[in-house]
Amino acid sequence: MLPVEQAEAIILDLVNGFDSQRDVETLNLGASLNRILATPVISQLDFPHWDNSAMDGYAVRFADVETTPTTLEIVEEIPAGYQPQNTLQPGQAARIFTGAIMPQGADTVIMQENTEKAENSVKILQSPQSGEFVRHRASFYQAGTPLLSPGIPIKAAEMAVLAAAQCSEVTVYRQPRIALFSTGDELVPVDQPLQPGQIVDSNQYALSAFIAQTGGIPLPLGIVRDREDKLRETIAYAISTADVVLSTGGVSVGEYDLVGKILQELGGQVHVRTVAIKPGKPLTVATFNANKTGRPCLYFGIPGNPVSALVSCWRFVQPALKKLSGLKAHWLPHFVTAKTAHPLKGAGKRDAYLWGQLTLKNEQYEFKLAGGSHSSGNLINLAQTNGLAIVPTGTKEILAGEAVRVMQV
Ligand code: AMP
Ligand code: MG
């Protein structure tokens, strides 16, 4: 039984991030939200593109306004987007607005609030600093400067940068293709009436959602009966076509738990069999040599209990998918220290991961255990979970009011 951190390290080591030449696609900028940038973005433009005004006011020659009050002739009005027509001569000013190009001859902007306008002239009431309120060309970034580096997700701010740099198309990593299927004779699809002994295959939905949220493309392969030939067929197909395979069920020690055996028969190298975590102990992780995608395939045999399945995904699969997808950093889960509102029971030789809600109260995190049973079969009280409180191996109990480490999900 591997300690959690060791299993995490082994799994991350098995993952080679996507290749920045081969595993990429080019998208229209508008379609690139949440995708991972695969190439550096170098600006072809200076930022700002021109000397321009940072204020609504008057463009002037500083020499004219060193002593105030003084009155200047207004020779032009320059709104944003307009090309100035005049060069300012001594004693002249141009009405100017935020973002508008500075006229030739002007070197300073007086904010409107420090002026008094007459018909064709303006009285400057207060002396500015030399060069005040002028944004100089290339003072933010010069053409040729890298603006964004590869391996970052494209969110609203990155969209703005890419648009401003006129990148109408962007090269991003492709999304990982994740095959998933559920094993078990007792499972039925969501729309089928239940016969005695049957339950709905909720994992198929949970895992598809998890994959999509993590930026992957789910390839759902449905329910596979606990029959060796059917399982072998499905696993063989899945590993031939996907970057990662997630199967649930069939990995503990029961007579019908066939996944581990088949993985080995198909030439898989098994790296993890059990992890010291509750729920989620019988996690099987294997790798297969390069398949149709030209890349090795990573296989996660995940325990079937719905809570175990999601906890395994959050704790172990998510970091692997993030690393695979080309993200340069931030693969690991985020942990915070919280005060627990309820006593938290340990799980002996395993780390207990207890689900519940994390809230910020008086600038301190508080953890509230989900109400009801903490059986790994009880998925109902998993809803609204945003934190898993961790009671480390060997700790009997964390008392109410004490500090606990919580993984955010
Ligand atoms: P297993 O890991 O196959 O031994 O399954 C452990 C428990 O999880 C059993 O009670 C199964 O009925 C349940 N289970 C297995 N697969 C699923 C699934 N896809 N959806 C919901 N429950 C499942
Ligand atoms: Mg089963």
Coordinates of C-alpha atoms and ligand atoms in Angstrom, one line a residue:
M1 CA 0.0 0.0 0.0
L2 CA 1.7 3.2 -1.2
P3 CA 1.5 6.4 0.9
V4 CA -0.6 9.0 -1.0
E5 CA 2.3 11.4 -1.7
Q6 CA 4.4 8.5 -3.1
A7 CA 1.5 7.4 -5.4
E8 CA 1.1 11.0 -6.5
A9 CA 4.8 11.2 -7.4
I10 CA 4.9 7.9 -9.2
I11 CA 1.8 8.9 -11.3
L12 CA 3.2 12.3 -12.2
D13 CA 6.4 10.7 -13.2
L14 CA 4.6 8.5 -15.6
V15 CA 3.1 11.4 -17.5
N16 CA 5.0 13.2 -20.3
G17 CA 3.3 16.5 -21.1
F18 CA 2.1 17.0 -24.6
D19 CA 4.6 17.8 -27.3
S20 CA 4.6 21.4 -28.4
Q21 CA 5.1 20.5 -32.1
R22 CA 3.0 17.3 -32.5
D23 CA 0.2 17.6 -30.0
V24 CA -1.1 21.0 -31.0
E25 CA -3.9 22.6 -33.0
T26 CA -4.6 26.1 -34.3
L27 CA -7.9 27.7 -33.3
N28 CA -9.7 31.0 -33.8
L29 CA -9.0 33.2 -30.9
G30 CA -12.7 33.2 -29.9
A31 CA -12.7 29.4 -29.6
S32 CA -9.6 29.2 -27.4
L33 CA -11.1 29.9 -24.0
N34 CA -9.6 27.5 -21.3
R35 CA -7.2 26.0 -23.7
I36 CA -3.5 25.8 -23.0
L37 CA -1.2 28.0 -25.1
A38 CA 1.4 25.9 -26.9
T39 CA 3.7 28.6 -28.4
P40 CA 5.2 31.8 -27.0
V41 CA 3.3 34.9 -28.1
I42 CA 5.7 37.6 -29.3
S43 CA 4.3 41.0 -30.0
Q44 CA 4.7 42.5 -33.5
L45 CA 3.5 45.8 -32.1
D46 CA 4.7 48.4 -29.7
F47 CA 2.4 49.0 -26.7
P48 CA 1.1 51.7 -26.7
H49 CA 1.2 51.9 -30.4
W50 CA 1.5 55.7 -30.3
D51 CA 2.2 58.5 -27.9
N52 CA -1.2 59.1 -26.5
S53 CA -3.1 60.9 -23.7
A54 CA -3.9 59.2 -20.4
M55 CA -6.6 61.9 -19.6
D56 CA -9.3 64.0 -21.0
G57 CA -7.8 67.5 -21.2
Y58 CA -5.4 69.6 -23.2
A59 CA -2.2 68.6 -25.0
V60 CA 0.4 71.4 -24.5
R61 CA 4.1 72.3 -24.7
F62 CA 5.4 72.1 -21.2
A63 CA 7.5 75.2 -21.8
D64 CA 4.2 77.2 -22.2
V65 CA 2.7 76.1 -18.9
E66 CA 5.6 76.3 -16.5
T67 CA 4.1 79.4 -15.0
T68 CA 0.4 79.6 -14.5
P69 CA -2.3 80.8 -14.9
T70 CA -1.8 81.2 -18.6
T71 CA -4.1 81.2 -21.6
L72 CA -3.4 79.1 -24.7
E73 CA -5.1 79.1 -28.1
I74 CA -7.0 75.9 -29.0
V75 CA -6.0 74.9 -32.5
E76 CA -7.5 71.4 -32.8
E77 CA -9.8 68.8 -31.2
I78 CA -8.4 65.3 -31.1
P79 CA -10.8 62.5 -30.1
A80 CA -9.5 58.9 -29.7
G81 CA -9.0 57.3 -33.1
Y82 CA -8.3 60.5 -34.9
Q83 CA -5.0 61.5 -36.6
P84 CA -3.8 65.0 -35.4
Q85 CA -3.5 67.5 -38.2
N86 CA -1.4 70.3 -36.6
T87 CA 2.0 70.7 -35.0
L88 CA 1.6 72.8 -31.8
Q89 CA 3.3 76.2 -32.0
P90 CA 4.3 78.2 -28.9
G91 CA 1.1 79.4 -27.1
Q92 CA -1.1 76.7 -28.6
A93 CA -3.0 73.7 -27.1
A94 CA -5.1 70.9 -28.6
R95 CA -8.2 69.6 -26.9
I96 CA -7.5 65.9 -26.4
F97 CA -9.3 62.8 -25.0
T98 CA -8.1 59.7 -23.3
G99 CA -6.4 57.3 -25.8
A100 CA -6.1 60.0 -28.5
I101 CA -2.7 60.5 -30.3
M102 CA -0.6 63.3 -29.0
P103 CA -0.1 66.1 -31.7
Q104 CA 3.4 66.9 -32.9
G105 CA 5.0 69.6 -30.7
A106 CA 3.1 68.6 -27.5
D107 CA 4.8 66.9 -24.7
T108 CA 2.4 67.2 -21.7
V109 CA -1.3 66.8 -21.0
I110 CA -3.2 69.0 -18.6
M111 CA -6.2 67.3 -17.1
Q112 CA -9.5 69.0 -17.8
E113 CA -10.2 69.6 -14.1
N114 CA -7.2 72.1 -14.0
T115 CA -8.5 74.3 -16.8
E116 CA -11.1 76.8 -17.7
K117 CA -12.4 76.8 -21.3
A118 CA -13.4 79.9 -23.2
E119 CA -14.5 80.1 -26.9
N120 CA -11.3 79.3 -28.7
S121 CA -8.9 79.3 -25.8
V122 CA -8.2 77.5 -22.6
K123 CA -6.9 78.9 -19.3
I124 CA -4.4 76.6 -17.6
L125 CA -4.9 77.1 -13.8
Q126 CA -2.2 74.9 -12.5
S127 CA 1.3 73.9 -13.7
P128 CA 1.7 70.2 -14.5
Q129 CA 4.9 68.0 -14.3
S130 CA 6.8 67.9 -17.5
G131 CA 5.5 65.0 -19.7
E132 CA 2.5 64.4 -17.3
F133 CA -0.4 62.2 -18.5
V134 CA 1.4 61.1 -21.7
R135 CA 1.6 57.4 -22.4
H136 CA 4.7 57.0 -24.6
R137 CA 4.9 54.6 -27.5
A138 CA 6.4 51.3 -26.5
S139 CA 6.7 52.3 -22.9
F140 CA 4.7 49.2 -21.8
Y141 CA 6.1 46.7 -24.4
Q142 CA 8.3 46.9 -27.4
A143 CA 7.7 45.0 -30.6
G144 CA 9.6 41.7 -30.3
T145 CA 9.0 41.3 -26.6
P146 CA 7.4 38.0 -25.4
L147 CA 3.9 38.7 -24.1
L148 CA 2.8 35.2 -23.1
S149 CA 4.7 32.0 -22.5
P150 CA 3.6 28.5 -23.5
G151 CA 1.9 26.3 -20.9
I152 CA -0.6 28.8 -19.5
P153 CA -4.4 28.5 -19.8
I154 CA -6.2 31.1 -21.9
K155 CA -8.6 33.0 -19.6
A156 CA -10.2 36.4 -20.0
A157 CA -7.0 38.4 -19.4
E158 CA -5.0 36.2 -21.8
M159 CA -7.8 36.6 -24.4
A160 CA -7.4 40.4 -24.1
V161 CA -3.6 40.2 -24.6
L162 CA -3.9 37.9 -27.6
A163 CA -6.6 40.1 -29.2
A164 CA -4.6 43.3 -28.6
A165 CA -1.5 41.7 -30.1
Q166 CA -3.7 40.9 -33.2
C167 CA -3.4 37.1 -32.8
S168 CA -6.6 36.1 -34.5
E169 CA -5.5 32.5 -34.4
V170 CA -3.7 30.8 -31.6
T171 CA -1.8 27.5 -31.3
V172 CA -2.9 25.5 -28.4
Y173 CA -2.3 22.0 -27.1
R174 CA -4.9 19.5 -28.3
Q175 CA -7.3 18.2 -25.6
P176 CA -6.4 14.9 -24.1
R177 CA -8.8 12.1 -25.2
I178 CA -10.0 10.1 -22.2
A179 CA -11.8 6.8 -22.7
L180 CA -14.0 5.8 -19.8
F181 CA -16.2 2.9 -18.9
S182 CA -17.9 1.3 -16.0
T183 CA -17.6 -2.4 -15.0
G184 CA -20.2 -4.3 -13.2
D185 CA -23.1 -6.7 -13.8
E186 CA -25.3 -4.7 -11.4
L187 CA -25.1 -1.4 -13.5
V188 CA -27.8 0.0 -15.7
P189 CA -28.1 3.2 -17.7
V190 CA -29.8 6.2 -16.1
D191 CA -33.1 5.7 -18.0
Q192 CA -33.7 2.0 -17.3
P193 CA -36.1 0.8 -14.5
L194 CA -34.1 -1.0 -11.7
Q195 CA -34.5 -4.7 -11.2
P196 CA -33.5 -6.2 -7.8
G197 CA -29.8 -5.8 -7.2
Q198 CA -29.3 -3.2 -9.9
I199 CA -28.0 0.4 -9.5
V200 CA -27.5 3.2 -11.9
D201 CA -24.1 3.7 -13.5
S202 CA -23.6 7.1 -11.9
N203 CA -19.8 6.9 -12.4
Q204 CA -20.2 7.3 -16.1
Y205 CA -21.8 10.7 -15.6
A206 CA -19.5 11.8 -12.8
L207 CA -16.3 10.9 -14.6
S208 CA -17.4 12.4 -17.9
A209 CA -18.2 15.7 -16.1
F210 CA -14.8 15.5 -14.3
I211 CA -12.9 14.9 -17.5
A212 CA -14.7 17.8 -19.3
Q213 CA -14.0 20.1 -16.3
T214 CA -10.4 19.2 -16.4
G215 CA -10.1 20.1 -20.1
G216 CA -10.2 16.6 -21.6
I217 CA -12.5 15.0 -24.2
P218 CA -14.5 12.2 -22.6
L219 CA -14.9 9.1 -24.8
P220 CA -17.6 7.2 -23.0
L221 CA -17.6 3.4 -23.7
G222 CA -20.6 2.5 -21.6
I223 CA -21.1 -0.4 -19.2
V224 CA -19.0 -3.5 -19.4
R225 CA -20.2 -6.7 -17.8
D226 CA -17.9 -8.6 -15.3
R227 CA -16.8 -11.0 -18.1
E228 CA -13.2 -11.5 -18.9
D229 CA -13.6 -11.5 -22.7
K230 CA -15.8 -8.4 -22.7
L231 CA -13.5 -6.6 -20.4
R232 CA -10.4 -7.6 -22.4
E233 CA -12.0 -6.4 -25.6
T234 CA -13.0 -3.0 -24.1
I235 CA -9.7 -2.4 -22.4
A236 CA -7.7 -3.4 -25.6
Y237 CA -9.8 -0.9 -27.6
A238 CA -9.6 1.8 -25.1
I239 CA -5.8 1.7 -24.7
S240 CA -5.4 1.6 -28.5
T241 CA -7.3 4.9 -29.0
A242 CA -7.1 7.2 -26.0
D243 CA -4.4 9.1 -24.2
V244 CA -5.8 8.0 -20.8
V245 CA -8.3 5.4 -19.8
L246 CA -10.4 5.6 -16.7
S247 CA -12.4 2.4 -15.7
T248 CA -14.4 2.1 -12.6
G249 CA -15.0 -1.1 -10.6
G250 CA -13.3 -4.4 -10.7
V251 CA -10.0 -3.5 -9.1
S252 CA -10.5 -4.8 -5.5
V253 CA -9.9 -8.4 -4.4
G254 CA -13.3 -10.0 -5.2
E255 CA -13.7 -12.9 -7.6
Y256 CA -15.1 -10.5 -10.2
D257 CA -12.3 -7.9 -9.9
L258 CA -10.6 -8.7 -13.2
V259 CA -9.1 -5.4 -14.3
G260 CA -5.6 -5.8 -12.9
K261 CA -5.1 -9.3 -14.3
I262 CA -6.2 -8.2 -17.8
L263 CA -4.0 -5.1 -17.8
Q264 CA -1.0 -7.4 -17.3
E265 CA -2.1 -9.9 -19.9
L266 CA -2.4 -7.0 -22.4
G267 CA 1.2 -6.0 -21.7
G268 CA 0.5 -3.2 -19.3
Q269 CA 3.1 -2.2 -16.8
V270 CA 1.4 -1.9 -13.4
H271 CA 2.9 0.8 -11.2
V272 CA 0.3 1.2 -8.5
R273 CA -2.0 -1.4 -7.0
T274 CA -3.2 0.1 -3.7
V275 CA -2.9 3.4 -2.0
A276 CA -3.1 4.3 1.7
I277 CA -6.2 6.4 1.3
K278 CA -9.8 6.1 2.4
P279 CA -11.9 6.1 0.3
G280 CA -10.0 4.9 -2.8
K281 CA -7.5 2.2 -1.7
P282 CA -7.6 -0.2 -4.6
L283 CA -6.3 2.3 -7.3
T284 CA -4.6 0.5 -10.1
V285 CA -2.3 2.6 -12.4
A286 CA -0.7 1.1 -15.5
T287 CA 1.0 2.3 -18.6
F288 CA 1.0 0.9 -22.2
N289 CA 3.5 1.5 -24.9
A290 CA 2.7 4.0 -27.7
N291 CA -0.6 3.4 -29.4
K292 CA -2.5 5.0 -32.4
T293 CA -2.0 8.4 -30.9
G294 CA 1.7 7.9 -31.1
R295 CA 1.9 8.3 -27.3
P296 CA 1.9 5.9 -24.4
C297 CA -1.4 5.3 -22.7
L298 CA -2.0 5.8 -19.0
Y299 CA -4.6 3.6 -17.4
F300 CA -6.4 4.3 -14.2
G301 CA -8.4 1.4 -12.7
I302 CA -10.5 3.2 -10.2
P303 CA -12.6 1.7 -7.4
G304 CA -16.3 1.5 -8.3
N305 CA -17.8 3.0 -5.2
P306 CA -19.0 6.4 -6.4
V307 CA -17.3 8.4 -3.7
S308 CA -14.1 6.5 -4.0
A309 CA -14.2 7.1 -7.8
L310 CA -14.5 10.8 -7.5
V311 CA -12.0 11.1 -4.7
S312 CA -9.5 9.1 -6.8
C313 CA -10.1 11.4 -9.7
W314 CA -9.7 14.6 -7.7
R315 CA -6.6 13.4 -5.9
F316 CA -4.7 11.4 -8.5
V317 CA -6.2 11.7 -12.0
Q318 CA -6.6 15.4 -12.1
P319 CA -2.9 16.3 -11.6
A320 CA -2.0 13.7 -14.3
L321 CA -4.4 15.2 -16.8
K322 CA -3.2 18.7 -16.0
K323 CA 0.4 17.7 -16.6
L324 CA -0.5 15.8 -19.8
S325 CA -2.4 18.7 -21.2
G326 CA 0.7 20.9 -21.5
L327 CA 0.1 23.1 -18.4
K328 CA 3.5 24.2 -17.2
A329 CA 2.6 24.5 -13.5
H330 CA -0.2 24.2 -10.9
W331 CA -0.8 20.5 -11.5
L332 CA -1.2 19.6 -7.9
P333 CA -4.3 20.0 -5.8
H334 CA -4.6 23.1 -3.6
F335 CA -4.5 22.6 0.1
V336 CA -5.5 25.0 2.9
T337 CA -5.5 24.8 6.6
A338 CA -9.0 25.1 8.1
K339 CA -10.7 24.9 11.5
T340 CA -13.0 21.9 11.6
A341 CA -16.5 22.4 12.9
H342 CA -16.9 18.7 13.5
P343 CA -14.7 16.0 14.9
L344 CA -13.0 14.0 12.1
K345 CA -12.2 10.3 12.5
G346 CA -9.0 8.9 11.2
A347 CA -8.7 5.6 9.2
G348 CA -5.8 3.8 10.9
K349 CA -3.1 2.9 8.3
R350 CA -4.6 5.1 5.7
D351 CA -5.1 8.9 5.2
A352 CA -8.8 9.6 5.6
Y353 CA -10.3 12.0 3.1
L354 CA -13.6 13.3 4.5
W355 CA -15.9 15.3 2.3
G356 CA -17.7 18.5 3.2
Q357 CA -17.8 22.2 2.8
L358 CA -15.1 24.8 3.1
T359 CA -16.1 28.3 3.8
L360 CA -14.1 31.5 4.7
K361 CA -15.3 32.9 8.0
N362 CA -13.5 35.9 9.6
E363 CA -10.6 35.4 7.2
Q364 CA -10.2 31.8 8.4
Y365 CA -11.2 28.7 6.6
E366 CA -13.8 26.6 8.3
F367 CA -14.6 22.9 7.3
K368 CA -18.0 21.4 7.8
L369 CA -18.3 17.7 7.4
A370 CA -21.1 16.6 5.0
G371 CA -24.1 15.4 7.0
G372 CA -25.1 11.7 6.9
S373 CA -23.1 8.6 6.3
H374 CA -19.4 8.8 5.2
S375 CA -19.6 5.4 3.6
S376 CA -17.9 5.4 0.2
G377 CA -21.1 4.1 -1.3
N378 CA -23.1 7.1 -0.2
L379 CA -22.8 9.5 -3.0
I380 CA -25.8 11.6 -2.2
N381 CA -24.1 13.7 0.5
L382 CA -21.1 14.2 -1.8
A383 CA -23.1 16.9 -3.6
Q384 CA -21.9 20.4 -3.0
T385 CA -18.5 19.1 -1.7
N386 CA -15.7 21.7 -2.2
G387 CA -13.2 20.3 0.2
L388 CA -11.8 17.0 1.4
A389 CA -10.4 17.2 5.0
I390 CA -7.4 14.9 5.5
V391 CA -6.9 13.0 8.7
P392 CA -3.3 11.6 8.3
T393 CA -2.4 8.0 8.8
G394 CA -2.0 7.2 12.5
T395 CA -4.1 10.1 13.7
K396 CA -7.1 8.8 15.6
E397 CA -9.2 11.9 15.6
I398 CA -9.1 15.6 14.9
L399 CA -11.3 17.3 17.4
A400 CA -13.9 20.0 16.6
G401 CA -12.1 23.4 16.6
E402 CA -8.7 22.0 15.7
A403 CA -6.8 22.7 12.6
V404 CA -7.1 20.3 9.6
R405 CA -5.5 20.2 6.2
V406 CA -8.2 20.4 3.5
M407 CA -7.8 19.7 -0.2
Q408 CA -10.0 22.1 -2.4
V409 CA -12.0 20.4 -5.1
Ligands
AMP1 P1 -16.4 -2.6 -7.3 O1 -15.2 -1.6 -7.2 O2 -16.6 -3.1 -8.7 O3 -16.2 -3.8 -6.3 O4 -17.7 -1.8 -6.9 C1 -17.8 -1.3 -5.5 C2 -19.1 -0.8 -5.3 O5 -19.4 0.3 -6.1 C3 -20.3 -1.7 -5.6 O6 -21.3 -1.5 -4.6 C4 -20.8 -1.3 -6.9 O7 -22.1 -1.6 -7.1 C5 -20.6 0.2 -6.9 N1 -20.3 0.6 -8.3 C6 -19.4 0.1 -9.1 N2 -19.4 0.7 -10.3 C7 -20.4 1.7 -10.2 C8 -20.8 2.7 -11.1 N3 -20.3 2.8 -12.3 N4 -21.8 3.6 -10.7 C9 -22.3 3.4 -9.4 N5 -21.9 2.5 -8.5 C10 -20.9 1.7 -8.9
MG2 MG -17.8 -4.4 -9.6

